[in-house]
mmCIF file of C-alpha atoms in Angstrom:
data_model
loop_
_atom_site.group_PDB
_atom_site.id
_atom_site.type_symbol
_atom_site.label_atom_id
_atom_site.label_comp_id
_atom_site.label_asym_id
_atom_site.label_seq_id
_atom_site.Cartn_x
_atom_site.Cartn_y
_atom_site.Cartn_z
ATOM 1 C CA MET A 1 -190.692 -167.328 26.940
ATOM 2 C CA LYS A 2 -188.955 -164.340 28.532
ATOM 3 C CA PRO A 3 -191.102 -161.384 29.643
ATOM 4 C CA LEU A 4 -191.359 -158.778 27.411
ATOM 5 C CA SER A 5 -188.630 -155.869 28.885
ATOM 6 C CA MET A 6 -190.180 -152.441 30.432
ATOM 7 C CA ASN A 7 -188.621 -150.846 27.275
ATOM 8 C CA ALA A 8 -191.012 -153.014 24.980
ATOM 9 C CA ASN A 9 -193.853 -152.799 27.082
ATOM 10 C CA ASN A 10 -193.894 -149.080 26.982
ATOM 11 C CA HIS A 11 -193.922 -149.006 23.044
ATOM 12 C CA VAL A 12 -196.602 -152.154 23.427
ATOM 13 C CA PHE A 13 -198.421 -149.509 25.515
ATOM 14 C CA ILE A 14 -198.497 -146.226 23.735
ATOM 15 C CA ILE A 15 -199.174 -147.901 20.370
ATOM 16 C CA ALA A 16 -202.505 -149.584 22.467
ATOM 17 C CA VAL A 17 -203.516 -146.534 23.199
ATOM 18 C CA ALA A 18 -203.670 -144.785 19.977
ATOM 19 C CA ALA A 19 -204.362 -148.024 17.805
ATOM 20 C CA LEU A 20 -207.235 -148.909 19.756
ATOM 21 C CA ALA A 21 -208.757 -145.586 20.596
ATOM 22 C CA GLY A 22 -211.293 -145.884 18.097
ATOM 23 C CA VAL A 23 -212.261 -149.467 18.182
ATOM 24 C CA GLY A 24 -211.740 -149.730 21.989
ATOM 25 C CA GLY A 25 -213.674 -147.399 23.502
ATOM 26 C CA SER A 26 -212.718 -146.879 27.052
ATOM 27 C CA VAL A 27 -209.469 -148.855 26.475
ATOM 28 C CA THR A 28 -207.454 -145.882 26.884
ATOM 29 C CA THR A 29 -208.767 -145.284 30.536
ATOM 30 C CA ILE A 30 -208.054 -148.638 31.403
ATOM 31 C CA LEU A 31 -204.686 -148.347 30.279
ATOM 32 C CA LEU A 32 -204.195 -145.353 31.630
ATOM 33 C CA ILE A 33 -205.015 -146.551 34.824
ATOM 34 C CA ALA A 34 -203.728 -149.953 34.733
ATOM 35 C CA SER A 35 -200.175 -147.622 33.722
ATOM 36 C CA ILE A 36 -200.303 -145.530 36.675
ATOM 37 C CA VAL A 37 -201.514 -148.931 39.224
ATOM 38 C CA TRP A 38 -198.470 -150.074 37.858
ATOM 39 C CA ALA A 39 -195.973 -147.190 38.238
ATOM 40 C CA ILE A 40 -197.053 -146.819 41.708
ATOM 41 C CA VAL A 41 -195.723 -150.838 42.373
ATOM 42 C CA SER A 42 -192.725 -149.902 40.747
ATOM 43 C CA LEU A 43 -191.890 -146.831 42.321
ATOM 44 C CA SER A 44 -192.429 -148.314 45.268
ATOM 45 C CA LEU A 45 -190.600 -151.925 44.504
ATOM 46 C CA LYS A 46 -187.465 -149.182 42.863
ATOM 47 C CA ARG A 47 -187.876 -150.790 39.940
ATOM 48 C CA PHE A 48 -186.505 -147.657 38.418
ATOM 49 C CA PRO A 49 -185.379 -143.846 39.883
ATOM 50 C CA PRO A 50 -187.750 -141.489 40.313
ATOM 51 C CA ALA A 51 -186.552 -139.791 37.112
ATOM 52 C CA PHE A 52 -188.653 -136.374 37.233
ATOM 53 C CA SER A 53 -187.901 -132.673 35.906
ATOM 54 C CA ARG A 54 -188.885 -129.227 36.314
ATOM 55 C CA GLN A 55 -189.920 -128.764 33.122
ATOM 56 C CA ASP A 56 -193.065 -131.435 34.333
ATOM 57 C CA LEU A 57 -194.337 -128.973 36.258
ATOM 58 C CA PHE A 58 -195.793 -127.148 32.982
ATOM 59 C CA LEU A 59 -198.181 -130.030 33.159
ATOM 60 C CA ILE A 60 -198.791 -131.514 37.053
ATOM 61 C CA ILE A 61 -199.780 -128.555 38.439
ATOM 62 C CA PRO A 62 -202.346 -127.010 36.310
ATOM 63 C CA ALA A 63 -203.990 -131.036 36.386
ATOM 64 C CA ILE A 64 -203.502 -130.908 40.012
ATOM 65 C CA VAL A 65 -205.102 -127.271 40.657
ATOM 66 C CA TYR A 66 -208.443 -128.063 37.995
ATOM 67 C CA VAL A 67 -209.071 -130.974 40.582
ATOM 68 C CA LEU A 68 -208.596 -129.567 43.453
ATOM 69 C CA VAL A 69 -210.724 -126.040 41.992
ATOM 70 C CA GLN A 70 -213.390 -129.184 40.931
ATOM 71 C CA LEU A 71 -213.486 -130.235 44.912
ATOM 72 C CA LEU A 72 -213.297 -126.757 45.625
ATOM 73 C CA ALA A 73 -216.534 -125.913 44.375
ATOM 74 C CA MET A 74 -218.131 -129.514 44.956
ATOM 75 C CA ILE A 75 -217.692 -128.553 48.065
ATOM 76 C CA ILE A 76 -219.028 -124.471 48.321
ATOM 77 C CA ASN A 77 -222.425 -126.546 46.535
ATOM 78 C CA SER A 78 -222.590 -129.950 48.875
ATOM 79 C CA ASP A 79 -225.626 -129.561 50.971
ATOM 80 C CA THR A 80 -224.793 -132.873 51.870
ATOM 81 C CA GLY A 81 -221.472 -132.891 52.972
ATOM 82 C CA LEU A 82 -217.988 -133.996 51.989
ATOM 83 C CA MET A 83 -218.190 -137.291 51.548
ATOM 84 C CA PRO A 84 -221.049 -136.934 48.607
ATOM 85 C CA ALA A 85 -218.355 -134.311 47.461
ATOM 86 C CA LEU A 86 -215.108 -136.589 47.332
ATOM 87 C CA ARG A 87 -217.004 -139.541 45.592
ATOM 88 C CA LYS A 88 -217.353 -137.058 42.842
ATOM 89 C CA LEU A 89 -213.751 -136.897 43.080
ATOM 90 C CA ALA A 90 -213.116 -140.595 41.876
ATOM 91 C CA PRO A 91 -213.326 -140.081 37.812
ATOM 92 C CA LEU A 92 -210.445 -137.307 38.500
ATOM 93 C CA LEU A 93 -208.691 -139.424 40.086
ATOM 94 C CA PRO A 94 -206.445 -139.909 36.575
ATOM 95 C CA PHE A 95 -205.511 -136.439 36.718
ATOM 96 C CA LEU A 96 -203.889 -136.238 40.344
ATOM 97 C CA LEU A 97 -201.701 -139.719 39.688
ATOM 98 C CA PHE A 98 -201.141 -139.526 35.734
ATOM 99 C CA TRP A 99 -197.575 -137.799 36.179
ATOM 100 C CA LEU A 100 -196.220 -140.600 38.289
ATOM 101 C CA MET A 101 -195.699 -142.723 34.605
ATOM 102 C CA LEU A 102 -193.355 -140.050 33.599
ATOM 103 C CA PRO A 103 -190.073 -142.328 35.267
ATOM 104 C CA ARG A 104 -191.382 -145.705 33.680
ATOM 105 C CA LEU A 105 -191.905 -143.931 30.307
ATOM 106 C CA ARG A 106 -188.786 -142.303 30.216
ATOM 107 C CA ILE A 107 -186.441 -145.652 30.477
ATOM 108 C CA THR A 108 -187.103 -145.182 27.053
ATOM 109 C CA SER A 109 -186.207 -142.930 24.243
ATOM 110 C CA GLY A 110 -189.043 -140.575 23.716
ATOM 111 C CA ARG A 111 -188.477 -139.976 20.694
ATOM 112 C CA SER A 112 -188.906 -143.737 19.742
ATOM 113 C CA LEU A 113 -192.042 -143.230 21.657
ATOM 114 C CA PHE A 114 -192.786 -140.274 19.572
ATOM 115 C CA GLU A 115 -192.631 -142.532 16.681
ATOM 116 C CA SER A 116 -194.611 -145.663 18.602
ATOM 117 C CA PHE A 117 -197.728 -142.870 19.137
ATOM 118 C CA VAL A 118 -197.704 -141.622 15.310
ATOM 119 C CA LEU A 119 -197.977 -144.850 14.303
ATOM 120 C CA GLY A 120 -200.853 -146.197 16.543
ATOM 121 C CA ALA A 121 -202.332 -143.284 15.294
ATOM 122 C CA ALA A 122 -202.310 -144.077 11.795
ATOM 123 C CA ILE A 123 -203.568 -147.971 12.667
ATOM 124 C CA CYS A 124 -206.457 -146.160 14.531
ATOM 125 C CA GLY A 125 -208.360 -145.024 11.745
ATOM 126 C CA ILE A 126 -207.420 -148.380 9.717
ATOM 127 C CA LEU A 127 -208.662 -150.398 12.474
ATOM 128 C CA ALA A 128 -211.736 -147.934 13.620
ATOM 129 C CA LEU A 129 -212.893 -147.193 9.487
ATOM 130 C CA PRO A 130 -215.050 -150.900 9.077
ATOM 131 C CA VAL A 131 -216.351 -150.400 12.106
ATOM 132 C CA ALA A 132 -217.316 -147.053 11.061
ATOM 133 C CA MET A 133 -218.565 -148.497 7.500
ATOM 134 C CA TRP A 134 -220.892 -150.727 8.943
ATOM 135 C CA GLN A 135 -222.478 -148.030 11.145
ATOM 136 C CA GLY A 136 -222.742 -145.164 9.036
ATOM 137 C CA VAL A 137 -223.426 -146.927 5.336
ATOM 138 C CA ILE A 138 -225.041 -149.987 6.475
ATOM 139 C CA LEU A 139 -227.124 -149.091 9.421
ATOM 140 C CA ARG A 140 -227.672 -145.433 8.430
ATOM 141 C CA THR A 141 -226.921 -144.680 12.182
ATOM 142 C CA ARG A 142 -223.439 -141.835 13.318
ATOM 143 C CA ALA A 143 -221.193 -144.149 13.278
ATOM 144 C CA GLU A 144 -218.991 -144.076 17.390
ATOM 145 C CA GLY A 145 -216.681 -147.060 16.547
ATOM 146 C CA GLY A 146 -216.506 -148.749 20.047
ATOM 147 C CA ALA A 147 -216.796 -145.297 21.790
ATOM 148 C CA GLY A 148 -220.567 -145.917 22.050
ATOM 149 C CA ASN A 149 -221.038 -142.423 21.429
ATOM 150 C CA ALA A 150 -220.129 -140.192 18.502
ATOM 151 C CA LEU A 151 -218.338 -137.739 20.324
ATOM 152 C CA PRO A 152 -215.651 -138.786 21.804
ATOM 153 C CA PHE A 153 -215.244 -141.187 18.366
ATOM 154 C CA ALA A 154 -215.393 -137.728 16.853
ATOM 155 C CA LEU A 155 -212.340 -136.399 18.714
ATOM 156 C CA ILE A 156 -210.620 -139.704 18.684
ATOM 157 C CA CYS A 157 -210.631 -139.610 14.754
ATOM 158 C CA ALA A 158 -210.088 -135.985 14.408
ATOM 159 C CA LEU A 159 -206.527 -136.193 16.633
ATOM 160 C CA PHE A 160 -205.489 -139.062 15.581
ATOM 161 C CA SER A 161 -206.112 -139.108 11.324
ATOM 162 C CA VAL A 162 -204.006 -135.674 12.483
ATOM 163 C CA LEU A 163 -201.085 -137.391 14.033
ATOM 164 C CA ALA A 164 -200.945 -140.138 11.160
ATOM 165 C CA LEU A 165 -199.678 -137.812 8.612
ATOM 166 C CA LEU A 166 -196.245 -136.879 10.714
ATOM 167 C CA ASN A 167 -195.981 -140.585 9.325
ATOM 168 C CA LEU A 168 -195.095 -139.007 6.091
ATOM 169 C CA LEU A 169 -191.839 -137.344 8.207
ATOM 170 C CA SER A 170 -190.570 -141.139 8.314
ATOM 171 C CA GLU A 171 -187.516 -142.753 6.269
ATOM 172 C CA VAL A 172 -189.281 -145.769 6.271
ATOM 173 C CA LYS A 173 -191.446 -146.446 3.346
ATOM 174 C CA TRP A 174 -193.854 -148.557 4.704
ATOM 175 C CA ARG A 175 -194.217 -146.409 7.307
ATOM 176 C CA LYS A 176 -195.130 -143.179 4.986
ATOM 177 C CA ILE A 177 -197.766 -145.729 2.899
ATOM 178 C CA VAL A 178 -199.266 -146.575 6.555
ATOM 179 C CA GLY A 179 -199.511 -142.930 7.722
ATOM 180 C CA PHE A 180 -201.446 -141.598 4.492
ATOM 181 C CA ILE A 181 -203.805 -144.447 4.554
ATOM 182 C CA GLY A 182 -204.762 -144.048 8.375
ATOM 183 C CA PHE A 183 -205.212 -139.735 7.706
ATOM 184 C CA VAL A 184 -207.425 -140.673 4.878
ATOM 185 C CA ALA A 185 -209.209 -143.648 6.913
ATOM 186 C CA GLY A 186 -209.480 -141.343 10.251
ATOM 187 C CA PHE A 187 -210.644 -138.577 8.127
ATOM 188 C CA VAL A 188 -213.758 -140.740 6.646
ATOM 189 C CA CYS A 189 -214.228 -141.898 10.042
ATOM 190 C CA LEU A 190 -214.609 -138.773 11.064
ATOM 191 C CA LEU A 191 -217.170 -137.586 8.401
ATOM 192 C CA LEU A 192 -219.155 -140.664 9.473
ATOM 193 C CA SER A 193 -219.644 -139.790 12.597
ATOM 194 C CA GLN A 194 -221.639 -136.499 11.140
ATOM 195 C CA SER A 195 -219.838 -134.363 14.287
ATOM 196 C CA ARG A 196 -219.777 -130.733 12.458
ATOM 197 C CA GLY A 197 -218.136 -129.149 16.005
ATOM 198 C CA MET A 198 -214.906 -131.353 15.469
ATOM 199 C CA LEU A 199 -214.080 -130.741 11.531
ATOM 200 C CA PRO A 200 -212.937 -126.614 11.641
ATOM 201 C CA ALA A 201 -209.940 -127.935 14.046
ATOM 202 C CA THR A 202 -208.844 -130.849 11.878
ATOM 203 C CA VAL A 203 -209.025 -128.672 8.224
ATOM 204 C CA LEU A 204 -206.896 -126.066 10.260
ATOM 205 C CA ALA A 205 -204.532 -129.364 11.838
ATOM 206 C CA ILE A 206 -203.960 -130.344 7.660
ATOM 207 C CA ALA A 207 -203.500 -126.904 7.037
ATOM 208 C CA LEU A 208 -200.835 -126.465 9.900
ATOM 209 C CA PHE A 209 -199.255 -129.700 8.836
ATOM 210 C CA SER A 210 -198.719 -128.743 5.273
ATOM 211 C CA MET A 211 -196.728 -125.103 7.074
ATOM 212 C CA PHE A 212 -194.802 -126.569 8.991
ATOM 213 C CA PHE A 213 -193.770 -129.627 7.150
ATOM 214 C CA PRO A 214 -193.839 -128.344 3.493
ATOM 215 C CA ALA A 215 -191.188 -131.162 2.069
ATOM 216 C CA THR A 216 -193.681 -134.028 2.528
ATOM 217 C CA ILE A 217 -195.605 -131.914 -0.119
ATOM 218 C CA LYS A 218 -193.438 -132.248 -2.803
ATOM 219 C CA PRO A 219 -193.757 -136.002 -3.447
ATOM 220 C CA TRP A 220 -197.517 -135.107 -4.640
ATOM 221 C CA LEU A 221 -196.667 -132.621 -7.355
ATOM 222 C CA ASN A 222 -196.472 -134.715 -9.882
ATOM 223 C CA ILE A 223 -199.300 -136.602 -11.990
ATOM 224 C CA LYS A 224 -199.052 -139.451 -10.140
ATOM 225 C CA GLY A 225 -199.528 -138.076 -6.840
ATOM 226 C CA ALA A 226 -202.127 -135.494 -8.239
ATOM 227 C CA LEU A 227 -204.121 -138.813 -9.258
ATOM 228 C CA ILE A 228 -203.562 -140.248 -5.741
ATOM 229 C CA LEU A 229 -204.900 -136.855 -4.140
ATOM 230 C CA ALA A 230 -207.925 -136.892 -6.995
ATOM 231 C CA VAL A 231 -209.151 -140.177 -5.658
ATOM 232 C CA VAL A 232 -208.964 -140.042 -2.024
ATOM 233 C CA ALA A 233 -211.044 -136.706 -2.363
ATOM 234 C CA VAL A 234 -213.283 -138.112 -4.207
ATOM 235 C CA ILE A 235 -213.515 -140.726 -1.071
ATOM 236 C CA ILE A 236 -213.902 -138.057 1.099
ATOM 237 C CA VAL A 237 -216.748 -136.259 -0.260
ATOM 238 C CA TRP A 238 -218.900 -139.680 -1.400
ATOM 239 C CA PHE A 239 -218.513 -140.351 2.219
ATOM 240 C CA GLY A 240 -218.715 -136.888 3.052
ATOM 241 C CA ILE A 241 -222.366 -136.911 1.598
ATOM 242 C CA SER A 242 -223.467 -138.621 5.069
ATOM 243 C CA SER A 243 -223.145 -135.268 7.033
ATOM 244 C CA ALA A 244 -223.666 -132.597 3.665
ATOM 245 C CA ASP A 245 -227.799 -132.124 5.231
ATOM 246 C CA ARG A 246 -226.505 -131.417 8.810
ATOM 247 C CA ILE A 247 -223.969 -129.082 7.400
ATOM 248 C CA ARG A 248 -226.371 -127.382 5.518
ATOM 249 C CA ASP A 249 -229.054 -127.331 8.180
ATOM 250 C CA THR A 250 -226.512 -125.337 9.858
ATOM 251 C CA ILE A 251 -225.656 -122.900 7.778
ATOM 252 C CA ALA A 252 -228.618 -122.033 6.926
ATOM 253 C CA TYR A 253 -229.688 -121.837 10.796
ATOM 254 C CA MET A 254 -226.328 -119.564 11.450
ATOM 255 C CA THR A 255 -227.247 -117.253 8.372
ATOM 256 C CA SER A 256 -230.714 -116.715 8.163
ATOM 257 C CA GLU A 257 -232.890 -114.122 8.672
ATOM 258 C CA ASN A 258 -235.817 -116.234 8.066
ATOM 259 C CA ALA A 259 -236.829 -116.755 11.999
ATOM 260 C CA THR A 260 -238.527 -120.163 10.767
ATOM 261 C CA ALA A 261 -235.316 -121.740 10.175
ATOM 262 C CA THR A 262 -234.109 -124.571 12.167
ATOM 263 C CA ASP A 263 -231.526 -126.983 12.813
ATOM 264 C CA THR A 264 -232.857 -129.080 15.946
ATOM 265 C CA SER A 265 -228.959 -129.854 17.178
ATOM 266 C CA TYR A 266 -227.924 -125.704 16.942
ATOM 267 C CA SER A 267 -231.105 -124.541 18.173
ATOM 268 C CA VAL A 268 -231.241 -126.792 21.248
ATOM 269 C CA ARG A 269 -227.426 -125.749 22.183
ATOM 270 C CA MET A 270 -228.190 -122.701 22.047
ATOM 271 C CA ASP A 271 -231.030 -122.692 24.546
ATOM 272 C CA LEU A 272 -228.878 -124.285 26.561
ATOM 273 C CA TRP A 273 -225.960 -122.186 26.007
ATOM 274 C CA LYS A 274 -228.400 -119.201 27.230
ATOM 275 C CA TYR A 275 -229.282 -120.748 29.892
ATOM 276 C CA GLY A 276 -225.743 -121.515 30.951
ATOM 277 C CA LEU A 277 -224.488 -118.185 30.980
ATOM 278 C CA GLU A 278 -227.417 -116.760 32.903
ATOM 279 C CA LEU A 279 -226.588 -119.424 35.731
ATOM 280 C CA VAL A 280 -223.045 -118.309 35.433
ATOM 281 C CA GLN A 281 -224.203 -114.511 35.931
ATOM 282 C CA GLN A 282 -226.189 -115.830 38.659
ATOM 283 C CA ASN A 283 -223.348 -118.112 40.655
ATOM 284 C CA PRO A 284 -219.734 -116.536 39.007
ATOM 285 C CA PHE A 285 -216.584 -117.500 41.274
ATOM 286 C CA PHE A 286 -217.417 -120.932 41.960
ATOM 287 C CA GLY A 287 -220.312 -122.449 39.982
ATOM 288 C CA TYR A 288 -222.775 -124.931 41.188
ATOM 289 C CA GLY A 289 -220.579 -127.818 41.727
ATOM 290 C CA VAL A 290 -220.530 -130.666 39.103
ATOM 291 C CA GLN A 291 -223.124 -132.670 41.164
ATOM 292 C CA ASN A 292 -225.725 -129.819 40.644
ATOM 293 C CA ARG A 293 -224.944 -129.847 36.914
ATOM 294 C CA ARG A 294 -227.716 -132.570 35.949
ATOM 295 C CA VAL A 295 -230.366 -131.101 38.105
ATOM 296 C CA LEU A 296 -229.786 -127.906 36.356
ATOM 297 C CA ILE A 297 -230.325 -128.753 33.065
ATOM 298 C CA GLU A 298 -233.073 -130.982 33.905
ATOM 299 C CA GLN A 299 -235.169 -127.857 35.065
ATOM 300 C CA THR A 300 -235.197 -126.297 30.919
ATOM 301 C CA GLY A 301 -236.732 -129.436 30.613
ATOM 302 C CA LEU A 302 -234.237 -131.272 28.291
ATOM 303 C CA GLN A 303 -232.348 -134.120 29.624
ATOM 304 C CA PHE A 304 -228.674 -133.384 28.828
ATOM 305 C CA THR A 305 -225.929 -134.285 31.061
ATOM 306 C CA HIS A 306 -223.602 -131.020 29.645
ATOM 307 C CA PHE A 307 -224.206 -128.416 28.098
ATOM 308 C CA HIS A 308 -222.679 -128.706 24.590
ATOM 309 C CA ASN A 309 -219.856 -126.350 25.645
ATOM 310 C CA GLY A 310 -216.711 -127.070 27.520
ATOM 311 C CA PHE A 311 -216.316 -123.540 28.851
ATOM 312 C CA LEU A 312 -219.447 -123.216 29.160
ATOM 313 C CA THR A 313 -219.797 -126.758 31.595
ATOM 314 C CA ALA A 314 -216.886 -125.496 33.467
ATOM 315 C CA MET A 315 -217.988 -121.768 34.235
ATOM 316 C CA VAL A 316 -221.625 -123.416 35.085
ATOM 317 C CA ASP A 317 -219.451 -126.539 37.371
ATOM 318 C CA SER A 318 -216.613 -124.235 38.906
ATOM 319 C CA GLY A 319 -217.294 -120.790 37.788
ATOM 320 C CA ILE A 320 -214.665 -118.268 36.409
ATOM 321 C CA VAL A 321 -212.196 -119.900 39.366
ATOM 322 C CA GLY A 322 -212.918 -123.485 36.968
ATOM 323 C CA PHE A 323 -212.527 -121.988 34.109
ATOM 324 C CA LEU A 324 -209.038 -120.491 34.259
ATOM 325 C CA SER A 325 -208.291 -124.134 35.586
ATOM 326 C CA LEU A 326 -209.315 -125.693 32.525
ATOM 327 C CA VAL A 327 -207.319 -123.131 29.837
ATOM 328 C CA ALA A 328 -204.288 -123.268 31.979
ATOM 329 C CA LEU A 329 -204.439 -127.413 31.686
ATOM 330 C CA LEU A 330 -205.337 -127.293 28.048
ATOM 331 C CA CYS A 331 -202.549 -124.908 27.193
ATOM 332 C CA ALA A 332 -199.921 -126.732 29.580
ATOM 333 C CA PRO A 333 -198.681 -129.124 26.618
ATOM 334 C CA LEU A 334 -198.635 -126.088 24.212
ATOM 335 C CA LEU A 335 -197.079 -123.873 26.822
ATOM 336 C CA ALA A 336 -194.073 -126.537 27.564
ATOM 337 C CA ALA A 337 -193.616 -127.500 23.851
ATOM 338 C CA ILE A 338 -193.182 -123.435 23.150
ATOM 339 C CA ASN A 339 -190.798 -123.370 25.569
ATOM 340 C CA ALA A 340 -188.550 -126.614 25.638
ATOM 341 C CA ALA A 341 -185.205 -125.897 23.556
ATOM 342 C CA ARG A 342 -184.930 -125.715 19.879
ATOM 343 C CA ASP A 343 -182.870 -129.306 19.771
ATOM 344 C CA ASP A 344 -184.139 -131.064 15.920
ATOM 345 C CA PHE A 345 -187.031 -132.548 17.772
ATOM 346 C CA TYR A 346 -188.559 -128.740 18.709
ATOM 347 C CA ARG A 347 -191.114 -128.554 15.648
ATOM 348 C CA GLN A 348 -193.118 -131.984 15.383
ATOM 349 C CA ARG A 349 -193.382 -131.872 19.006
ATOM 350 C CA LEU A 350 -194.475 -128.221 18.877
ATOM 351 C CA PHE A 351 -196.904 -129.661 15.950
ATOM 352 C CA VAL A 352 -198.642 -132.149 18.433
ATOM 353 C CA ALA A 353 -198.985 -129.543 21.333
ATOM 354 C CA ILE A 354 -200.744 -127.136 18.714
ATOM 355 C CA VAL A 355 -203.108 -130.092 17.193
ATOM 356 C CA LEU A 356 -203.996 -130.912 20.521
ATOM 357 C CA THR A 357 -205.001 -127.932 22.070
ATOM 358 C CA ALA A 358 -206.788 -126.744 19.368
ATOM 359 C CA THR A 359 -208.903 -130.207 18.899
ATOM 360 C CA TYR A 360 -210.060 -129.980 22.463
ATOM 361 C CA VAL A 361 -210.821 -125.599 22.069
ATOM 362 C CA VAL A 362 -212.215 -126.095 18.695
ATOM 363 C CA GLY A 363 -214.360 -129.278 19.457
ATOM 364 C CA GLY A 364 -215.207 -127.692 22.974
ATOM 365 C CA MET A 365 -217.377 -125.565 21.238
ATOM 366 C CA THR A 366 -219.766 -127.377 20.825
ATOM 367 C CA ASN A 367 -219.220 -130.242 22.927
ATOM 368 C CA PHE A 368 -217.151 -131.690 25.995
ATOM 369 C CA ILE A 369 -213.804 -131.032 26.602
ATOM 370 C CA PHE A 370 -213.084 -132.723 30.185
ATOM 371 C CA GLY A 371 -215.570 -134.494 31.927
ATOM 372 C CA HIS A 372 -215.589 -137.986 29.945
ATOM 373 C CA ASP A 373 -212.788 -140.758 30.717
ATOM 374 C CA ILE A 374 -212.309 -141.320 26.745
ATOM 375 C CA TYR A 375 -212.073 -137.298 26.608
ATOM 376 C CA ASP A 376 -209.672 -137.107 29.445
ATOM 377 C CA SER A 377 -207.851 -140.098 28.604
ATOM 378 C CA ILE A 378 -206.504 -138.992 25.005
ATOM 379 C CA PHE A 379 -205.259 -135.966 26.621
ATOM 380 C CA LEU A 380 -203.420 -137.169 29.033
ATOM 381 C CA TRP A 381 -201.643 -139.872 26.958
ATOM 382 C CA SER A 382 -200.895 -137.224 24.555
ATOM 383 C CA ALA A 383 -199.366 -134.803 27.751
ATOM 384 C CA LEU A 384 -196.984 -137.316 28.360
ATOM 385 C CA VAL A 385 -195.490 -138.173 25.212
ATOM 386 C CA ILE A 386 -194.818 -134.606 24.600
ATOM 387 C CA PHE A 387 -193.396 -134.516 27.527
ATOM 388 C CA VAL A 388 -191.419 -137.672 27.686
ATOM 389 C CA THR A 389 -190.063 -136.022 24.612
ATOM 390 C CA LEU A 390 -188.417 -132.538 25.934
ATOM 391 C CA PRO A 391 -185.307 -132.228 26.010
ATOM 392 C CA VAL A 392 -182.862 -132.552 29.161
ATOM 393 C CA THR A 393 -181.713 -129.509 30.450
ATOM 394 C CA THR A 394 -177.963 -129.412 31.153
ATOM 395 C CA GLU A 395 -178.205 -128.743 35.167
ATOM 396 C CA GLU A 396 -180.823 -131.809 35.453
ATOM 397 C CA ASN A 397 -178.792 -133.773 33.155
ATOM 398 C CA THR A 398 -175.562 -133.371 34.978
ATOM 399 C CA LYS A 399 -177.476 -134.175 38.753
ATOM 400 C CA GLY A 400 -179.190 -137.102 37.473
ATOM 401 C CA ASN A 401 -182.981 -136.028 37.881
ATOM 402 C CA VAL A 402 -183.654 -137.361 34.380
ATOM 403 C CA ARG A 403 -182.665 -140.277 32.568
ATOM 404 C CA GLY A 404 -184.140 -141.317 28.969
ATOM 405 C CA THR A 405 -186.144 -138.596 28.085
ATOM 406 C CA VAL A 406 -184.174 -138.080 24.478
#
């Protein structure tokens, strides 16, 4: 049996990243690191040309700046010298090197990789649902799939359930079916995770999908379509009951004037946020360094690794400079998609970029943004898929700097 071609390997990796994210835990990180190493070796051996574009700088520069700012804050706030700070840099290495994968991915048509990614997104929910049902319905715990934590599992389900809907744009009937089932399965998994902070991002993304692609709604505007949607709604509501108490507690806590109204999860978050803001006021520019974050939190008597707000965590770690570098990185795929030439793929690319940025921003209001390997790798893989679909400029195509992006 002959080895798979580079083209086929690209498709296998892209599908595997999305499809296995919900059940494979850190498989996305493992595949990212393996792909980076593979890319470095292949570029060294000149197995393919170093196909980069000026548009790639939209992503490469913010990613590198983000790491450098983190490193600078570590060094400024390190009492033990440079080496301990550099050791803390290890988890950030993918942000420095991920872009080396672009030439390898560009051997393959960017649009076909995009289609493989959204197909994998649909498969993700289908594979994760049995695991989530076992955890949420049988064991009566918050579903975490294979992620080992309900929070990254919720992010995976929130992002990929919406991306699964893009399969409805396919002319192939089985892809439409898989895409719809994948969306429903992923959304149910999100409900079973009981992660309230991710729900607004998904609901907004679904509404955005109907605005971007209104033609996908027409097939459902009949009796058959209405019955299917009604059944799906009943399924979603049934599984949503598991998180109904948590949602009601949150609403009561946020709206009640009664001082005794409580929601343990959010009352603790409020305490963390208040403490974090006080820390930022005391050291606003370069923060305290990520290596000191846990010690600072433990001073409150709480055992957390972050402030349950990605933006606040960034400011405590590396101050206002770190906050700005984080925002720049989050917005990089969106800015690139907005500024891309308006080809016939513009709308799909822009939709994914908006959903990616919005999912991390909305979810990051109450949880991680970066600093967890699954969060980091999912963002980088999704961003890479967006960038390989960017159309090549006439000047770059003439010079031969980029090949196979479309």
